[in-house]
Coordinates of C-alpha atoms and ligand atoms in Angstrom, one line a residue:
M1 CA 42.1 -46.4 166.5
T2 CA 45.2 -44.3 165.6
S3 CA 48.4 -45.1 167.3
E4 CA 50.5 -42.5 165.6
W5 CA 53.1 -45.0 165.4
W6 CA 55.4 -42.7 163.5
R7 CA 55.8 -40.1 166.2
T8 CA 57.9 -42.6 168.3
A9 CA 59.2 -45.1 165.7
A10 CA 62.7 -46.3 165.4
I11 CA 63.2 -46.6 161.7
Y12 CA 66.0 -48.6 160.2
Q13 CA 67.1 -47.6 156.8
I14 CA 68.1 -50.4 154.4
Y15 CA 70.3 -49.7 151.4
P16 CA 69.3 -52.7 149.5
R17 CA 72.3 -52.9 147.4
S18 CA 74.5 -53.4 150.5
F19 CA 72.3 -55.1 153.0
A20 CA 72.2 -58.9 152.1
D21 CA 72.8 -60.7 148.9
A22 CA 70.7 -63.8 148.5
N23 CA 71.9 -64.8 145.2
G24 CA 75.6 -64.3 145.4
D25 CA 76.1 -61.8 142.6
G26 CA 77.6 -59.2 144.7
M27 CA 74.5 -57.0 144.8
G28 CA 72.2 -57.1 147.8
D29 CA 68.5 -57.9 147.0
L30 CA 64.9 -58.2 148.4
A31 CA 65.2 -61.9 149.1
G32 CA 68.5 -61.0 151.3
I33 CA 66.3 -58.6 153.3
T34 CA 63.6 -61.1 154.0
Q35 CA 66.2 -63.6 155.2
R36 CA 67.5 -61.0 157.6
L37 CA 64.3 -59.6 159.2
G38 CA 64.7 -61.7 162.1
D39 CA 67.9 -59.9 162.9
L40 CA 66.2 -56.6 162.6
A41 CA 63.4 -57.8 164.7
E42 CA 66.0 -58.8 167.4
L43 CA 67.7 -55.4 167.2
G44 CA 64.5 -53.8 168.2
I45 CA 63.3 -51.5 165.4
D46 CA 59.8 -50.4 164.4
A47 CA 60.0 -49.9 160.6
I48 CA 62.3 -50.3 157.7
W49 CA 63.0 -47.7 154.9
L50 CA 64.3 -49.0 151.8
S51 CA 66.3 -46.9 149.4
P52 CA 65.2 -47.4 145.7
F53 CA 65.0 -51.0 144.2
Y54 CA 63.0 -50.0 141.1
T55 CA 63.9 -50.6 137.6
S56 CA 67.0 -48.3 137.0
P57 CA 70.1 -48.2 135.0
Q58 CA 71.8 -47.5 138.4
K59 CA 73.6 -44.3 137.3
D60 CA 72.8 -43.0 140.8
A61 CA 72.6 -46.3 142.7
G62 CA 68.8 -46.5 142.0
Y63 CA 67.8 -42.9 142.5
D64 CA 67.5 -42.7 138.7
V65 CA 64.3 -44.6 138.2
A66 CA 63.2 -45.9 134.8
D67 CA 59.9 -47.6 135.9
Y68 CA 58.5 -46.5 139.3
C69 CA 56.2 -49.5 139.5
D70 CA 58.5 -52.4 139.1
V71 CA 61.6 -54.0 140.8
D72 CA 64.9 -53.9 138.9
P73 CA 66.0 -57.5 138.4
L74 CA 69.0 -56.7 140.2
F75 CA 67.1 -56.7 143.4
G76 CA 64.4 -59.4 142.5
S77 CA 60.8 -59.1 141.4
L78 CA 57.5 -57.7 142.8
T79 CA 56.8 -61.2 144.2
D80 CA 60.0 -61.0 146.1
F81 CA 58.8 -57.5 147.3
D82 CA 55.4 -58.9 148.4
A83 CA 57.1 -61.5 150.3
M84 CA 59.4 -59.2 151.9
V85 CA 56.4 -56.9 153.1
S86 CA 54.5 -59.7 154.3
E87 CA 57.2 -61.3 156.4
A88 CA 58.1 -57.8 157.9
H89 CA 54.6 -57.2 158.7
A90 CA 54.3 -60.7 160.3
R91 CA 57.1 -59.5 162.5
G92 CA 55.5 -56.3 163.4
I93 CA 57.9 -54.2 161.3
R94 CA 56.5 -51.6 159.1
V95 CA 57.8 -51.0 155.5
I96 CA 58.5 -47.5 154.1
V97 CA 59.8 -47.2 150.5
D98 CA 61.5 -44.5 148.7
L99 CA 59.8 -42.1 146.3
V100 CA 61.9 -40.1 143.8
P101 CA 59.6 -37.4 142.4
N102 CA 62.1 -34.6 141.4
H103 CA 63.7 -36.6 138.5
S104 CA 63.4 -39.7 136.6
S105 CA 66.1 -41.7 134.8
D106 CA 66.9 -40.6 131.2
Q107 CA 65.8 -44.2 130.3
H108 CA 62.3 -43.5 131.6
V109 CA 59.9 -44.0 128.7
W110 CA 58.5 -40.4 129.1
F111 CA 62.2 -39.0 128.8
Q112 CA 62.7 -41.1 125.7
Q113 CA 59.5 -40.0 124.3
A114 CA 60.5 -36.4 125.0
L115 CA 63.7 -36.9 123.1
A116 CA 62.0 -38.1 120.2
A117 CA 59.4 -35.5 120.1
A118 CA 59.6 -31.8 119.0
P119 CA 60.4 -28.8 121.2
G120 CA 57.2 -27.4 122.7
S121 CA 55.4 -30.9 122.5
A122 CA 53.4 -32.5 125.4
E123 CA 56.2 -35.0 125.7
R124 CA 58.9 -32.4 126.3
G125 CA 56.5 -30.7 128.7
R126 CA 56.8 -33.3 131.4
Y127 CA 60.4 -32.3 131.8
L128 CA 62.2 -28.9 132.0
F129 CA 63.4 -28.4 128.4
R130 CA 64.5 -25.0 127.5
D131 CA 66.3 -23.3 124.5
G132 CA 69.9 -22.3 125.2
R133 CA 71.2 -18.8 125.4
G134 CA 73.6 -17.3 122.9
A135 CA 73.2 -16.8 119.1
D136 CA 72.9 -20.5 118.4
G137 CA 71.5 -21.7 121.7
E138 CA 75.0 -22.9 122.5
L139 CA 74.8 -21.6 126.1
A140 CA 73.0 -23.3 128.9
P141 CA 69.7 -21.6 129.7
N142 CA 70.9 -20.4 133.1
N143 CA 74.0 -20.9 135.3
W144 CA 72.6 -23.6 137.8
E145 CA 75.2 -26.3 138.8
S146 CA 74.3 -29.9 139.5
V147 CA 74.4 -31.0 143.1
F148 CA 76.9 -33.6 141.9
G149 CA 79.2 -30.9 140.4
G150 CA 79.2 -29.5 136.8
P151 CA 76.5 -27.8 134.9
A152 CA 72.8 -28.7 135.8
W153 CA 71.9 -28.6 132.1
T154 CA 72.7 -30.9 129.3
R155 CA 71.9 -30.1 125.5
I156 CA 70.4 -32.7 123.5
T157 CA 70.5 -33.6 119.6
E158 CA 67.2 -33.1 118.0
P159 CA 65.7 -36.2 116.2
D160 CA 66.8 -34.5 112.9
G161 CA 70.4 -34.5 114.1
T162 CA 70.8 -30.8 114.8
P163 CA 72.1 -29.4 118.2
G164 CA 68.9 -28.8 120.1
Q165 CA 67.3 -27.9 123.5
W166 CA 68.6 -28.2 126.9
Y167 CA 67.1 -30.1 129.8
L168 CA 67.5 -29.4 133.6
H169 CA 69.1 -32.0 135.9
L170 CA 69.6 -30.8 139.5
F171 CA 71.6 -34.2 139.9
D172 CA 73.3 -36.3 137.3
S173 CA 72.8 -35.7 133.5
S174 CA 71.0 -39.1 133.6
Q175 CA 68.5 -37.7 136.0
P176 CA 66.2 -35.2 134.2
D177 CA 64.1 -33.1 136.4
F178 CA 60.3 -33.3 135.9
D179 CA 58.1 -30.2 135.5
W180 CA 55.8 -30.4 138.5
T181 CA 53.7 -27.5 137.2
N182 CA 52.5 -30.2 134.6
E183 CA 49.2 -31.9 135.8
E184 CA 50.2 -34.9 134.0
V185 CA 53.3 -35.3 136.2
R186 CA 51.1 -34.9 139.1
E187 CA 48.6 -37.4 138.2
E188 CA 51.3 -39.9 137.3
F189 CA 52.7 -39.8 140.8
R190 CA 49.2 -40.2 142.4
R191 CA 49.1 -43.4 140.3
I192 CA 52.6 -44.4 141.6
L193 CA 51.6 -43.7 145.2
R194 CA 48.4 -45.8 144.9
F195 CA 50.5 -48.8 143.4
W196 CA 52.7 -49.2 146.3
L197 CA 49.9 -48.3 148.9
D198 CA 47.7 -51.0 147.3
R199 CA 50.7 -53.4 147.8
G200 CA 50.7 -52.7 151.4
V201 CA 53.5 -50.2 152.1
D202 CA 53.3 -48.1 155.2
G203 CA 54.8 -44.9 153.9
F204 CA 57.2 -43.1 151.6
R205 CA 60.6 -41.3 152.2
V206 CA 60.3 -38.5 149.8
D207 CA 63.5 -37.9 147.9
V208 CA 64.6 -34.2 147.3
A209 CA 61.3 -33.0 148.9
H210 CA 62.5 -29.5 148.7
G211 CA 63.4 -29.4 145.2
M212 CA 60.4 -30.1 142.9
I213 CA 59.3 -26.6 142.1
K214 CA 61.5 -24.1 140.7
A215 CA 61.2 -20.4 140.6
D216 CA 59.4 -18.8 137.7
G217 CA 61.8 -17.9 134.9
L218 CA 64.5 -20.1 136.4
P219 CA 66.8 -17.2 137.4
D220 CA 70.6 -17.4 137.6
W221 CA 71.8 -18.5 140.9
T222 CA 75.3 -19.0 142.3
P223 CA 75.3 -20.9 145.6
P224 CA 77.6 -19.7 148.5
A225 CA 80.9 -21.7 148.3
E226 CA 80.7 -23.3 151.9
G227 CA 77.1 -24.5 151.7
G228 CA 76.2 -28.2 151.7
S229 CA 75.4 -29.5 148.3
M230 CA 71.9 -30.3 149.1
G231 CA 71.1 -26.9 150.2
G232 CA 71.6 -26.9 154.1
A233 CA 74.7 -25.5 155.7
A234 CA 77.4 -28.1 156.5
G235 CA 80.6 -28.5 158.3
L236 CA 82.2 -29.0 161.6
E237 CA 81.1 -25.7 163.0
E238 CA 77.7 -25.4 164.2
A239 CA 75.3 -25.2 161.3
V240 CA 74.9 -21.4 160.6
V241 CA 72.0 -20.3 158.4
D242 CA 73.2 -18.6 155.3
P243 CA 70.3 -16.4 154.1
A244 CA 71.8 -16.8 150.7
V245 CA 71.0 -20.6 150.7
A246 CA 67.5 -19.7 151.6
Q247 CA 67.1 -18.0 148.3
A248 CA 68.2 -20.8 145.8
P249 CA 65.6 -20.7 143.1
Y250 CA 65.3 -24.5 143.1
W251 CA 65.2 -25.4 146.9
A252 CA 62.2 -24.9 149.1
Q253 CA 59.9 -23.0 147.0
D254 CA 56.6 -22.6 148.4
G255 CA 54.7 -24.5 145.6
V256 CA 56.1 -27.9 146.9
H257 CA 53.6 -27.7 149.9
E258 CA 50.5 -27.9 147.6
I259 CA 51.8 -31.2 146.3
Y260 CA 52.3 -32.8 149.7
R261 CA 48.9 -31.6 150.7
D262 CA 47.5 -33.5 147.8
W263 CA 49.6 -36.5 148.6
R264 CA 48.4 -36.4 152.3
A265 CA 44.9 -36.4 151.3
L266 CA 45.5 -39.4 149.1
L267 CA 47.3 -41.4 151.9
D268 CA 44.6 -40.7 154.3
T269 CA 42.2 -42.5 152.3
Y270 CA 44.0 -45.5 153.1
P271 CA 43.6 -47.4 156.3
G272 CA 46.5 -47.9 158.7
E273 CA 48.4 -44.7 159.1
R274 CA 50.6 -44.6 156.1
I275 CA 53.2 -41.8 156.4
L276 CA 55.3 -39.3 154.3
A277 CA 58.8 -38.4 155.5
A278 CA 60.6 -35.5 153.8
E279 CA 64.1 -35.4 152.8
A280 CA 64.4 -31.7 152.7
W281 CA 67.8 -30.2 153.2
V282 CA 66.6 -26.8 154.3
D283 CA 67.4 -24.7 157.3
P284 CA 66.6 -23.4 159.8
L285 CA 64.5 -25.8 161.5
P286 CA 61.4 -23.6 161.7
R287 CA 61.5 -23.7 157.9
V288 CA 61.7 -27.4 157.8
A289 CA 58.7 -27.8 160.1
K290 CA 56.6 -26.3 157.0
W291 CA 57.0 -29.7 155.6
V292 CA 55.1 -31.4 158.6
R293 CA 52.3 -29.1 159.1
P294 CA 49.0 -31.1 160.1
D295 CA 47.9 -31.4 156.4
E296 CA 51.3 -32.1 154.8
M297 CA 53.9 -34.8 155.7
H298 CA 54.3 -36.7 158.9
Q299 CA 57.9 -36.3 159.5
A300 CA 61.0 -34.4 158.1
F301 CA 64.6 -35.7 158.5
N302 CA 66.3 -33.5 160.9
F303 CA 69.6 -32.7 159.1
A304 CA 70.4 -29.8 161.4
Y305 CA 70.9 -32.5 164.1
L306 CA 73.0 -34.7 162.0
E307 CA 75.3 -31.8 161.2
T308 CA 75.8 -30.7 164.8
P309 CA 79.2 -31.2 166.0
W310 CA 79.8 -33.5 169.1
Q311 CA 79.8 -30.6 171.6
A312 CA 77.4 -30.1 174.5
G313 CA 76.4 -26.6 174.0
A314 CA 75.7 -27.1 170.2
L315 CA 73.7 -30.2 170.9
R316 CA 71.6 -28.6 173.7
R317 CA 70.6 -25.9 171.2
V318 CA 69.8 -28.0 168.3
I319 CA 67.8 -30.3 170.5
D320 CA 65.8 -27.5 172.0
D321 CA 65.3 -26.0 168.6
S322 CA 64.3 -29.1 167.1
I323 CA 61.6 -29.9 169.7
D324 CA 60.3 -26.4 169.6
A325 CA 60.2 -26.1 165.7
F326 CA 58.3 -29.2 165.1
A327 CA 56.1 -29.0 168.3
A328 CA 54.9 -25.6 166.9
V329 CA 53.1 -27.4 164.0
G330 CA 52.2 -30.4 166.3
A331 CA 54.8 -32.8 164.7
P332 CA 57.3 -35.0 166.5
S333 CA 61.0 -34.2 166.1
T334 CA 63.1 -36.7 164.2
W335 CA 66.7 -37.7 164.9
V336 CA 69.3 -39.1 162.5
L337 CA 73.0 -39.5 162.6
S338 CA 73.9 -41.4 159.5
N339 CA 72.5 -42.2 156.0
H340 CA 73.5 -43.2 152.5
D341 CA 74.5 -39.7 151.7
V342 CA 76.8 -38.6 154.6
V343 CA 80.1 -39.8 156.1
R344 CA 79.3 -42.4 158.7
H345 CA 79.1 -40.8 162.1
A346 CA 81.6 -43.2 163.5
T347 CA 84.1 -41.3 161.2
R348 CA 82.5 -37.9 160.9
L349 CA 82.5 -37.2 164.6
A350 CA 86.3 -37.4 164.7
L351 CA 86.9 -35.2 161.6
T352 CA 89.0 -32.3 162.4
E353 CA 88.5 -30.4 159.1
P354 CA 85.0 -29.0 157.8
N355 CA 83.6 -31.6 155.1
P356 CA 80.5 -30.4 153.3
Q357 CA 77.7 -32.9 152.8
G358 CA 78.0 -35.0 149.8
H359 CA 81.7 -34.5 149.4
G360 CA 82.8 -37.5 151.3
V361 CA 86.1 -38.6 152.5
G362 CA 89.2 -40.6 151.0
P363 CA 92.8 -41.1 151.4
R364 CA 93.9 -37.5 150.3
T365 CA 91.2 -35.9 152.8
P366 CA 92.9 -33.8 155.6
G367 CA 91.8 -34.1 159.0
L368 CA 90.4 -37.5 159.1
G369 CA 91.0 -37.9 163.0
D370 CA 91.4 -41.0 165.1
P371 CA 89.1 -44.0 164.2
A372 CA 88.8 -45.0 167.9
T373 CA 87.7 -41.6 169.0
G374 CA 85.2 -41.7 166.2
L375 CA 83.7 -44.9 167.4
R376 CA 83.6 -43.8 171.0
R377 CA 81.8 -40.6 170.0
A378 CA 79.4 -42.3 167.6
R379 CA 78.3 -44.8 170.4
A380 CA 77.9 -41.9 172.8
A381 CA 76.1 -39.8 170.2
T382 CA 73.6 -42.6 169.4
A383 CA 73.0 -43.3 173.2
L384 CA 72.1 -39.6 173.4
M385 CA 69.9 -39.6 170.3
L386 CA 67.9 -42.7 171.4
A387 CA 67.0 -41.1 174.7
L388 CA 65.4 -38.1 172.9
P389 CA 61.6 -37.8 172.5
G390 CA 60.5 -38.4 168.9
S391 CA 61.2 -40.8 166.1
A392 CA 64.9 -42.0 165.2
Y393 CA 66.4 -43.1 162.1
L394 CA 69.1 -45.6 162.0
Y395 CA 71.3 -46.4 158.9
Q396 CA 72.3 -50.0 158.2
G397 CA 75.7 -50.8 159.7
E398 CA 75.7 -48.2 162.3
E399 CA 74.6 -50.8 164.8
L400 CA 77.9 -52.6 164.0
G401 CA 79.8 -49.2 164.6
L402 CA 81.1 -49.3 160.9
P403 CA 83.3 -46.6 159.9
E404 CA 83.2 -44.8 156.5
V405 CA 85.4 -46.7 154.1
I406 CA 88.3 -44.4 153.4
E407 CA 90.6 -46.5 151.2
L408 CA 88.3 -47.4 148.5
P409 CA 90.4 -47.8 145.2
D410 CA 89.7 -45.1 142.7
D411 CA 88.5 -47.5 140.1
A412 CA 85.9 -49.0 142.5
R413 CA 84.2 -45.7 143.1
Q414 CA 80.7 -45.4 141.6
D415 CA 79.2 -42.3 143.0
P416 CA 78.4 -39.8 140.1
T417 CA 79.9 -37.0 142.4
W418 CA 83.4 -38.6 142.0
F419 CA 83.0 -38.6 138.0
R420 CA 81.4 -35.2 137.7
T421 CA 84.0 -33.6 139.9
N422 CA 87.0 -35.6 138.2
G423 CA 87.8 -37.1 141.6
E424 CA 87.9 -33.8 143.4
R425 CA 85.0 -34.8 145.6
Y426 CA 85.1 -38.6 146.8
G427 CA 81.3 -38.8 147.2
R428 CA 79.3 -41.2 149.1
D429 CA 80.6 -44.6 148.3
G430 CA 82.5 -45.0 151.6
C431 CA 79.3 -45.3 153.5
R432 CA 77.6 -47.7 151.1
V433 CA 79.9 -50.7 151.3
P434 CA 78.1 -54.1 151.9
L435 CA 77.6 -55.1 155.4
P436 CA 79.6 -57.8 157.2
W437 CA 77.5 -60.4 158.7
A438 CA 80.1 -63.1 159.6
S439 CA 83.7 -62.7 160.3
A440 CA 85.2 -65.8 158.5
A441 CA 82.7 -66.1 155.7
Q442 CA 83.3 -65.0 152.0
S443 CA 82.1 -61.4 151.6
Y444 CA 81.7 -61.5 155.3
G445 CA 78.4 -63.4 154.8
F446 CA 77.1 -60.4 152.8
G447 CA 76.3 -63.3 150.2
D448 CA 77.5 -66.8 149.9
T449 CA 80.3 -65.8 147.4
D450 CA 83.1 -63.4 147.5
A451 CA 81.3 -60.8 145.3
A452 CA 80.5 -57.3 146.7
W453 CA 79.6 -54.3 144.5
L454 CA 82.0 -52.3 146.6
P455 CA 85.2 -54.1 148.1
Q456 CA 84.8 -54.6 151.7
P457 CA 88.0 -53.7 153.9
A458 CA 90.2 -56.4 155.1
S459 CA 89.8 -55.0 158.6
W460 CA 86.0 -55.7 158.9
A461 CA 86.0 -59.1 160.4
S462 CA 85.7 -57.7 163.9
F463 CA 82.7 -55.6 162.9
A464 CA 80.7 -58.5 161.6
R465 CA 77.4 -58.9 163.2
E466 CA 78.0 -62.5 164.2
A467 CA 81.2 -61.5 166.2
Q468 CA 79.2 -58.8 168.0
Q469 CA 75.9 -60.8 168.8
G470 CA 75.7 -61.6 172.5
V471 CA 79.0 -59.9 173.2
E472 CA 78.9 -57.6 176.2
G473 CA 80.3 -54.1 175.3
S474 CA 79.9 -54.6 171.5
T475 CA 78.1 -52.0 169.4
L476 CA 75.5 -54.3 168.4
S477 CA 74.8 -55.1 172.1
L478 CA 74.7 -51.5 172.9
Y479 CA 72.1 -50.7 170.1
Q480 CA 69.9 -53.6 171.3
A481 CA 70.1 -52.2 174.9
L482 CA 69.4 -48.7 173.9
L483 CA 66.5 -49.7 171.5
A484 CA 64.9 -52.0 174.3
G485 CA 65.5 -49.2 177.1
R486 CA 64.0 -46.7 174.8
R487 CA 61.0 -48.6 174.6
A488 CA 60.7 -50.0 178.1
H489 CA 61.0 -46.5 179.5
G490 CA 58.8 -44.8 177.0
L491 CA 61.5 -42.2 176.0
A492 CA 60.4 -41.8 172.4
D493 CA 57.1 -40.6 173.9
G494 CA 58.5 -38.9 176.8
S495 CA 59.6 -35.3 177.4
L496 CA 62.9 -33.8 178.1
E497 CA 63.9 -31.7 181.2
W498 CA 67.3 -30.3 181.2
L499 CA 69.1 -30.8 184.6
D500 CA 72.5 -29.3 183.9
G501 CA 75.1 -28.5 181.4
G502 CA 75.0 -27.5 177.8
A503 CA 76.2 -23.9 178.6
D504 CA 78.6 -22.5 176.2
G505 CA 82.1 -24.1 176.5
A506 CA 80.7 -26.9 178.9
D507 CA 81.3 -30.5 177.9
V508 CA 78.5 -32.1 179.7
L509 CA 74.8 -32.4 178.9
T510 CA 72.3 -33.8 181.6
F511 CA 68.6 -34.2 181.1
R512 CA 65.8 -36.3 182.4
N513 CA 63.2 -38.1 180.3
G514 CA 60.7 -40.0 182.5
D515 CA 62.6 -42.1 185.1
V516 CA 65.8 -42.0 183.1
T517 CA 68.5 -39.5 183.4
V518 CA 71.0 -39.1 180.6
I519 CA 74.4 -37.7 180.9
A520 CA 76.6 -37.0 177.9
N521 CA 80.3 -36.1 178.4
T522 CA 81.2 -34.7 174.9
G523 CA 84.7 -33.7 176.3
A524 CA 87.9 -35.5 176.9
T525 CA 88.0 -35.2 180.8
P526 CA 86.4 -37.6 182.9
V527 CA 83.6 -36.2 185.1
A528 CA 81.6 -37.6 188.2
L529 CA 79.0 -40.1 187.7
P530 CA 75.8 -39.2 189.6
A531 CA 74.3 -41.8 191.9
G532 CA 71.7 -44.1 190.4
E533 CA 71.4 -47.5 188.6
V534 CA 73.3 -47.6 185.3
L535 CA 70.9 -48.7 182.7
V536 CA 73.0 -48.3 179.6
T537 CA 76.6 -47.0 179.0
S538 CA 78.1 -46.2 175.7
G539 CA 81.6 -47.1 176.9
P540 CA 83.4 -48.5 179.9
L541 CA 82.9 -46.8 183.3
D542 CA 85.1 -46.6 186.2
V543 CA 82.6 -47.7 188.8
A544 CA 85.3 -47.7 191.6
S545 CA 86.0 -44.0 191.2
A546 CA 82.3 -43.2 190.2
E547 CA 83.7 -41.4 187.1
M548 CA 82.6 -41.5 183.5
P549 CA 85.3 -40.8 180.9
G550 CA 85.0 -38.5 177.9
D551 CA 83.0 -39.2 174.7
T552 CA 80.6 -41.4 176.9
T553 CA 76.8 -41.2 177.5
V554 CA 75.3 -42.9 180.5
W555 CA 71.5 -43.6 181.0
L556 CA 70.8 -43.8 184.8
R557 CA 67.5 -44.8 186.4
T558 CA 66.7 -42.1 189.1
A559 CA 64.0 -42.1 191.7
Ligands
BGC601 C1 69.2 -39.2 147.8 C2 70.6 -39.3 147.0 C3 70.4 -39.0 145.6 C4 69.8 -37.9 145.3 C5 69.2 -37.7 143.9 C6 69.2 -37.7 147.5 O1 68.8 -36.9 148.2 O2 69.1 -39.5 149.2 O3 71.3 -40.5 147.4 O4 71.7 -39.2 144.9 O5 68.7 -37.6 146.2 O6 68.1 -38.5 143.8

């Protein structure tokens, strides 16, 4: 029997470094996750997705993998992994792991072999080595820039000590890109997929799923200045598709789809509906939908939704466009507001200046906005998101209303973006700070010592899970109510009927999904609350005057 569980699943992203630290070394670990699965079951999610925990020198927080089939000792062991999966499954929680196929770490045995081998060798052929331009090969093979800033090429020293070839890295220089036209690379990744499928994982979130194939000849390319780092448009304005972005010779090349068809066929040989979810920063939405055609992936992250401002008209358009684009290929839409690469939505939704994806925010960022407004909007935005049909992704800590940490000291920052831009871009550390579990404990109960790999702000006591558990009106209670209501009313499996609002310039959106009417007031002015039983509200209501304030979403049961 197929349940197609992924069409409606609420999937909670765990960033293992920052979730829970069982051994008190300041770094979260797999044993910590296992201990906290009860809290996640109580939250009401269907699946977890774990960011990488594989063997890695951690130059990009584990997205630089040195061994795809082992656990880094920082996070535990394969035995800890197996224990975590079986405990999750016992609680009815599915487990999705991250797969990083665009690049490996420079410490991967293949890359070390490539460095030791000669130009033109089979070892070099697994990556994208090229001779340089210029009389002595002293210029990079083309003008591509790294997503993290600086050139996308690094020159090596040949084994004989002479300046040598260059290798491509769309990200950090410690993350060489594989050559996916090489069958050996393809076969290796089939082996990796089987390794984790055999261990019982329910699926893979595929990192940089739009980047693995590069245009023939690696032609020069200058990205538009205002584009998001990962390819999609970004900013406070409604996402505008820049046709130039669509032409980047390293994003969204047609050749990637053949790889996903191959993987889908492999996954389909396993029982239990294992899934593939694409991280593809591509726009517009009908283009993203190519990743989820029936014989490709199951889901793709909806970054157009994530990047939409808190504004009724823009939201209505992106919701319609999402449902239409994915339905056209028979896929569910997904919804997401935060992850480990973007400014947390409790901060982002109050920003008053554009902030391209990946740039992050810090003490010198203009237009940071008011934190209370940000939290109110974040709660309202989540209440809207969790009423939509489809699958929703949550990022650890958003259920606590965590803001982005803005005041991280410069010497604590670890994102390669920060280093590669000489501090011009803050990068993503502010959304990765270890979670607060208990107000009064050391490291707020992240571990049982005061160690935390990124410092936690002094102001986080009130955000701790323990301080919110069972407290009416807390963000945690709101998330629990939303997830329970979403399930009880079949909203993820439902369909959306607009009732009102969303016209250009309007502040209010109203729609119906089954027996629930959802009203989101994205403006500042209170509006009349229609009659009906209030099922959930994202913020306080003035029941006496039958009004809902601005930046609030309400779910009503209607006849
Ligand atoms: C991941 C990032 C990572 C990058 C390179 C992304 O899309 O989500 O965290 O830095 O891929 O692997």
